[in-house]
Amino acid sequence: MMTQTERATSVLRIGAIWALALLAPNVMAQAELWGEAESASEAVETLERSATGLAIGDWVRFSGVGTVFFAGHAKGDVYFADRDEPGGHSWERALDACSRKGPGWQLPAREQLDLLNNNATKIFLHEKGINASSGNWYWSATSINEDEAWRQRFSDGFQQPLKKRFSARVRCIRVY
């Protein structure tokens, strides 16, 4: 059986880095690592930045499509962002839209939404459905009280409360 490093090296293309990453037992995924590498060893180092072999900016297809915006070293420490849901939604509809995507998909908590925004410079978000300069507001799953929840604007990272009955954009995430 090939190691993760051997798999990465066997399908590596210098320049735009392509690799196969093992996400879970018997589940293979294709990951596109954004950026440039000057050598195979540099590209393999990029893959080994997290225990899962995934790094921020990786594009992954498994049970849907997502872009890695946080890659830690343990299960539950890799977050994938999906494309925006079309249009605006109330907070309740935003929660429903994410849960309908399937197991593991959720509306991001306030801190996760901020993490996505903070790592935006490492990901080509405009190619993945977020236009950072658009000024759109995105719901978080973090409720303030019965009537309000947190939202965030990607153009400047500003967070503020909004009445749950009002409309904001939805960006679902999946935690692995």
mmCIF file of C-alpha atoms in Angstrom:
data_model
loop_
_atom_site.group_PDB
_atom_site.id
_atom_site.type_symbol
_atom_site.label_atom_id
_atom_site.label_comp_id
_atom_site.label_asym_id
_atom_site.label_seq_id
_atom_site.Cartn_x
_atom_site.Cartn_y
_atom_site.Cartn_z
ATOM 1 C CA MET A 1 0.000 0.000 0.000
ATOM 2 C CA MET A 2 1.331 3.431 -0.938
ATOM 3 C CA THR A 3 1.957 6.013 1.746
ATOM 4 C CA GLN A 4 0.315 9.400 1.479
ATOM 5 C CA THR A 5 3.639 10.904 0.416
ATOM 6 C CA GLU A 6 4.060 8.265 -2.315
ATOM 7 C CA ARG A 7 0.506 8.908 -3.558
ATOM 8 C CA ALA A 8 1.153 12.636 -3.612
ATOM 9 C CA THR A 9 4.429 12.232 -5.460
ATOM 10 C CA SER A 10 2.964 9.801 -7.993
ATOM 11 C CA VAL A 11 0.323 12.236 -9.225
ATOM 12 C CA LEU A 12 2.185 15.478 -8.655
ATOM 13 C CA ARG A 13 2.378 18.114 -11.352
ATOM 14 C CA ILE A 14 4.883 20.889 -10.567
ATOM 15 C CA GLY A 15 3.462 24.406 -10.923
ATOM 16 C CA ALA A 16 -0.173 23.990 -10.040
ATOM 17 C CA ILE A 17 0.105 21.150 -7.543
ATOM 18 C CA TRP A 18 -2.266 18.175 -7.900
ATOM 19 C CA ALA A 19 -2.393 15.323 -5.429
ATOM 20 C CA LEU A 20 -4.575 12.567 -4.048
ATOM 21 C CA ALA A 21 -5.288 12.755 -0.336
ATOM 22 C CA LEU A 22 -6.745 10.085 1.913
ATOM 23 C CA LEU A 23 -9.565 11.737 3.880
ATOM 24 C CA ALA A 24 -10.924 8.705 5.681
ATOM 25 C CA PRO A 25 -10.550 4.936 5.373
ATOM 26 C CA ASN A 26 -11.479 3.914 1.812
ATOM 27 C CA VAL A 27 -12.384 7.482 0.793
ATOM 28 C CA MET A 28 -10.089 9.090 -1.743
ATOM 29 C CA ALA A 29 -10.422 12.708 -2.745
ATOM 30 C CA GLN A 30 -8.827 14.918 -5.326
ATOM 31 C CA ALA A 31 -7.197 18.018 -3.883
ATOM 32 C CA GLU A 32 -5.899 20.992 -5.800
ATOM 33 C CA LEU A 33 -3.273 22.840 -3.789
ATOM 34 C CA TRP A 34 -3.210 26.469 -4.853
ATOM 35 C CA GLY A 35 0.167 28.052 -5.362
ATOM 36 C CA GLU A 36 3.434 27.168 -6.979
ATOM 37 C CA ALA A 37 6.052 24.592 -6.070
ATOM 38 C CA GLU A 38 9.571 24.474 -7.427
ATOM 39 C CA SER A 39 10.152 20.808 -6.653
ATOM 40 C CA ALA A 40 8.310 17.611 -5.838
ATOM 41 C CA SER A 41 9.695 17.671 -2.287
ATOM 42 C CA GLU A 42 8.332 21.187 -1.719
ATOM 43 C CA ALA A 43 4.922 20.072 -2.970
ATOM 44 C CA VAL A 44 4.957 17.007 -0.708
ATOM 45 C CA GLU A 45 5.848 19.267 2.247
ATOM 46 C CA THR A 46 2.762 21.312 1.387
ATOM 47 C CA LEU A 47 0.644 18.166 1.556
ATOM 48 C CA GLU A 48 2.110 17.180 4.906
ATOM 49 C CA ARG A 49 1.180 20.446 6.636
ATOM 50 C CA SER A 50 -1.725 18.734 8.332
ATOM 51 C CA ALA A 51 -2.162 15.187 9.560
ATOM 52 C CA THR A 52 -4.900 14.736 6.972
ATOM 53 C CA GLY A 53 -2.605 15.799 4.156
ATOM 54 C CA LEU A 54 -4.804 18.797 3.393
ATOM 55 C CA ALA A 55 -3.854 22.452 3.506
ATOM 56 C CA ILE A 56 -5.710 25.761 3.328
ATOM 57 C CA GLY A 57 -6.847 26.384 -0.225
ATOM 58 C CA ASP A 58 -7.143 22.720 -1.216
ATOM 59 C CA TRP A 59 -10.153 21.975 -3.388
ATOM 60 C CA VAL A 60 -11.692 18.663 -2.376
ATOM 61 C CA ARG A 61 -14.505 16.547 -3.841
ATOM 62 C CA PHE A 62 -16.198 14.056 -1.494
ATOM 63 C CA SER A 63 -19.874 14.001 -0.578
ATOM 64 C CA GLY A 64 -20.028 17.339 -2.348
ATOM 65 C CA VAL A 65 -17.342 19.846 -3.215
ATOM 66 C CA GLY A 66 -15.494 22.126 -0.858
ATOM 67 C CA THR A 67 -12.432 24.295 -0.395
ATOM 68 C CA VAL A 68 -10.297 23.779 2.713
ATOM 69 C CA PHE A 69 -10.144 26.969 4.762
ATOM 70 C CA PHE A 70 -8.653 25.473 7.937
ATOM 71 C CA ALA A 71 -6.483 22.357 8.237
ATOM 72 C CA GLY A 72 -5.489 21.204 11.712
ATOM 73 C CA HIS A 73 -3.912 17.986 12.891
ATOM 74 C CA ALA A 74 -6.846 15.915 14.150
ATOM 75 C CA LYS A 75 -10.282 14.723 13.119
ATOM 76 C CA GLY A 76 -12.653 17.664 13.381
ATOM 77 C CA ASP A 77 -9.850 20.091 12.538
ATOM 78 C CA VAL A 78 -10.391 20.399 8.785
ATOM 79 C CA TYR A 79 -13.104 22.768 7.590
ATOM 80 C CA PHE A 80 -14.434 22.820 4.015
ATOM 81 C CA ALA A 81 -16.462 25.690 2.554
ATOM 82 C CA ASP A 82 -18.987 25.103 -0.210
ATOM 83 C CA ARG A 83 -20.246 27.581 -2.800
ATOM 84 C CA ASP A 84 -22.783 30.155 -1.659
ATOM 85 C CA GLU A 85 -26.400 29.120 -1.555
ATOM 86 C CA PRO A 86 -28.280 31.213 -4.146
ATOM 87 C CA GLY A 87 -29.979 34.383 -2.911
ATOM 88 C CA GLY A 88 -30.556 35.557 0.622
ATOM 89 C CA HIS A 89 -32.148 33.590 3.447
ATOM 90 C CA SER A 90 -33.558 34.181 6.906
ATOM 91 C CA TRP A 91 -31.439 32.635 9.677
ATOM 92 C CA GLU A 92 -33.740 29.602 10.066
ATOM 93 C CA ARG A 93 -33.737 28.986 6.301
ATOM 94 C CA ALA A 94 -29.937 29.315 6.304
ATOM 95 C CA LEU A 95 -29.640 26.584 8.951
ATOM 96 C CA ASP A 96 -32.023 24.380 6.940
ATOM 97 C CA ALA A 97 -30.178 24.976 3.650
ATOM 98 C CA CYS A 98 -26.919 23.717 5.157
ATOM 99 C CA SER A 99 -28.414 20.699 6.916
ATOM 100 C CA ARG A 100 -30.124 19.649 3.654
ATOM 101 C CA LYS A 101 -26.694 19.305 2.010
ATOM 102 C CA GLY A 102 -26.127 16.123 4.014
ATOM 103 C CA PRO A 103 -24.269 14.773 7.048
ATOM 104 C CA GLY A 104 -21.560 17.057 8.387
ATOM 105 C CA TRP A 105 -22.680 20.195 6.531
ATOM 106 C CA GLN A 106 -23.592 23.143 8.739
ATOM 107 C CA LEU A 107 -23.898 26.890 8.916
ATOM 108 C CA PRO A 108 -20.543 28.105 10.289
ATOM 109 C CA ALA A 109 -20.307 29.359 13.857
ATOM 110 C CA ARG A 110 -19.183 32.974 14.287
ATOM 111 C CA GLU A 111 -15.562 31.918 14.874
ATOM 112 C CA GLN A 112 -15.552 29.587 11.844
ATOM 113 C CA LEU A 113 -16.950 32.324 9.610
ATOM 114 C CA ASP A 114 -14.220 34.670 10.837
ATOM 115 C CA LEU A 115 -11.599 31.973 10.177
ATOM 116 C CA LEU A 116 -12.896 31.629 6.611
ATOM 117 C CA ASN A 117 -12.623 35.393 6.182
ATOM 118 C CA ASN A 118 -9.129 35.552 7.731
ATOM 119 C CA ASN A 119 -7.838 32.824 5.417
ATOM 120 C CA ALA A 120 -9.421 34.394 2.341
ATOM 121 C CA THR A 121 -6.031 35.594 1.097
ATOM 122 C CA LYS A 122 -4.828 31.969 0.984
ATOM 123 C CA ILE A 123 -7.834 30.794 -1.047
ATOM 124 C CA PHE A 124 -9.166 31.998 -4.369
ATOM 125 C CA LEU A 125 -12.582 32.669 -2.838
ATOM 126 C CA HIS A 126 -13.893 34.586 -5.842
ATOM 127 C CA GLU A 127 -13.382 31.420 -7.894
ATOM 128 C CA LYS A 128 -15.225 29.428 -5.220
ATOM 129 C CA GLY A 129 -18.249 31.701 -5.056
ATOM 130 C CA ILE A 130 -17.266 34.457 -2.608
ATOM 131 C CA ASN A 131 -16.538 37.935 -3.872
ATOM 132 C CA ALA A 132 -14.717 39.546 -0.936
ATOM 133 C CA SER A 133 -15.271 43.059 -2.272
ATOM 134 C CA SER A 134 -19.011 42.637 -2.811
ATOM 135 C CA GLY A 135 -20.012 43.749 0.671
ATOM 136 C CA ASN A 136 -22.415 40.816 1.072
ATOM 137 C CA TRP A 137 -23.302 39.752 4.597
ATOM 138 C CA TYR A 138 -23.132 36.060 5.580
ATOM 139 C CA TRP A 139 -25.023 34.340 8.400
ATOM 140 C CA SER A 140 -23.246 32.546 11.214
ATOM 141 C CA ALA A 141 -24.912 29.804 13.251
ATOM 142 C CA THR A 142 -24.114 31.716 16.439
ATOM 143 C CA SER A 143 -27.318 32.987 17.980
ATOM 144 C CA ILE A 144 -27.228 36.052 20.224
ATOM 145 C CA ASN A 145 -30.744 35.654 21.575
ATOM 146 C CA GLU A 146 -34.154 34.497 20.400
ATOM 147 C CA ASP A 147 -34.373 37.258 17.775
ATOM 148 C CA GLU A 148 -30.785 37.901 16.605
ATOM 149 C CA ALA A 149 -27.729 36.058 15.289
ATOM 150 C CA TRP A 150 -24.250 37.115 14.150
ATOM 151 C CA ARG A 151 -23.428 37.890 10.527
ATOM 152 C CA GLN A 152 -20.158 38.860 8.820
ATOM 153 C CA ARG A 153 -19.168 40.941 5.811
ATOM 154 C CA PHE A 154 -16.193 39.552 3.866
ATOM 155 C CA SER A 155 -15.105 42.880 2.360
ATOM 156 C CA ASP A 156 -13.820 44.107 5.739
ATOM 157 C CA GLY A 157 -14.375 41.223 8.202
ATOM 158 C CA PHE A 158 -16.881 43.244 10.227
ATOM 159 C CA GLN A 159 -19.338 41.229 12.333
ATOM 160 C CA GLN A 160 -22.625 42.491 13.740
ATOM 161 C CA PRO A 161 -26.016 41.210 14.921
ATOM 162 C CA LEU A 162 -28.999 40.939 12.599
ATOM 163 C CA LYS A 163 -32.622 40.056 13.250
ATOM 164 C CA LYS A 164 -33.098 36.395 12.317
ATOM 165 C CA ARG A 165 -36.107 37.177 10.140
ATOM 166 C CA PHE A 166 -33.994 39.375 7.820
ATOM 167 C CA SER A 167 -32.040 38.087 4.848
ATOM 168 C CA ALA A 168 -28.301 37.386 4.480
ATOM 169 C CA ARG A 169 -26.126 35.163 2.282
ATOM 170 C CA VAL A 170 -25.353 31.537 3.192
ATOM 171 C CA ARG A 171 -21.973 29.777 2.953
ATOM 172 C CA CYS A 172 -22.222 26.207 4.299
ATOM 173 C CA ILE A 173 -19.191 24.419 5.707
ATOM 174 C CA ARG A 174 -18.345 20.813 6.464
ATOM 175 C CA VAL A 175 -16.135 19.731 9.348
ATOM 176 C CA TYR A 176 -13.940 16.670 8.925
#
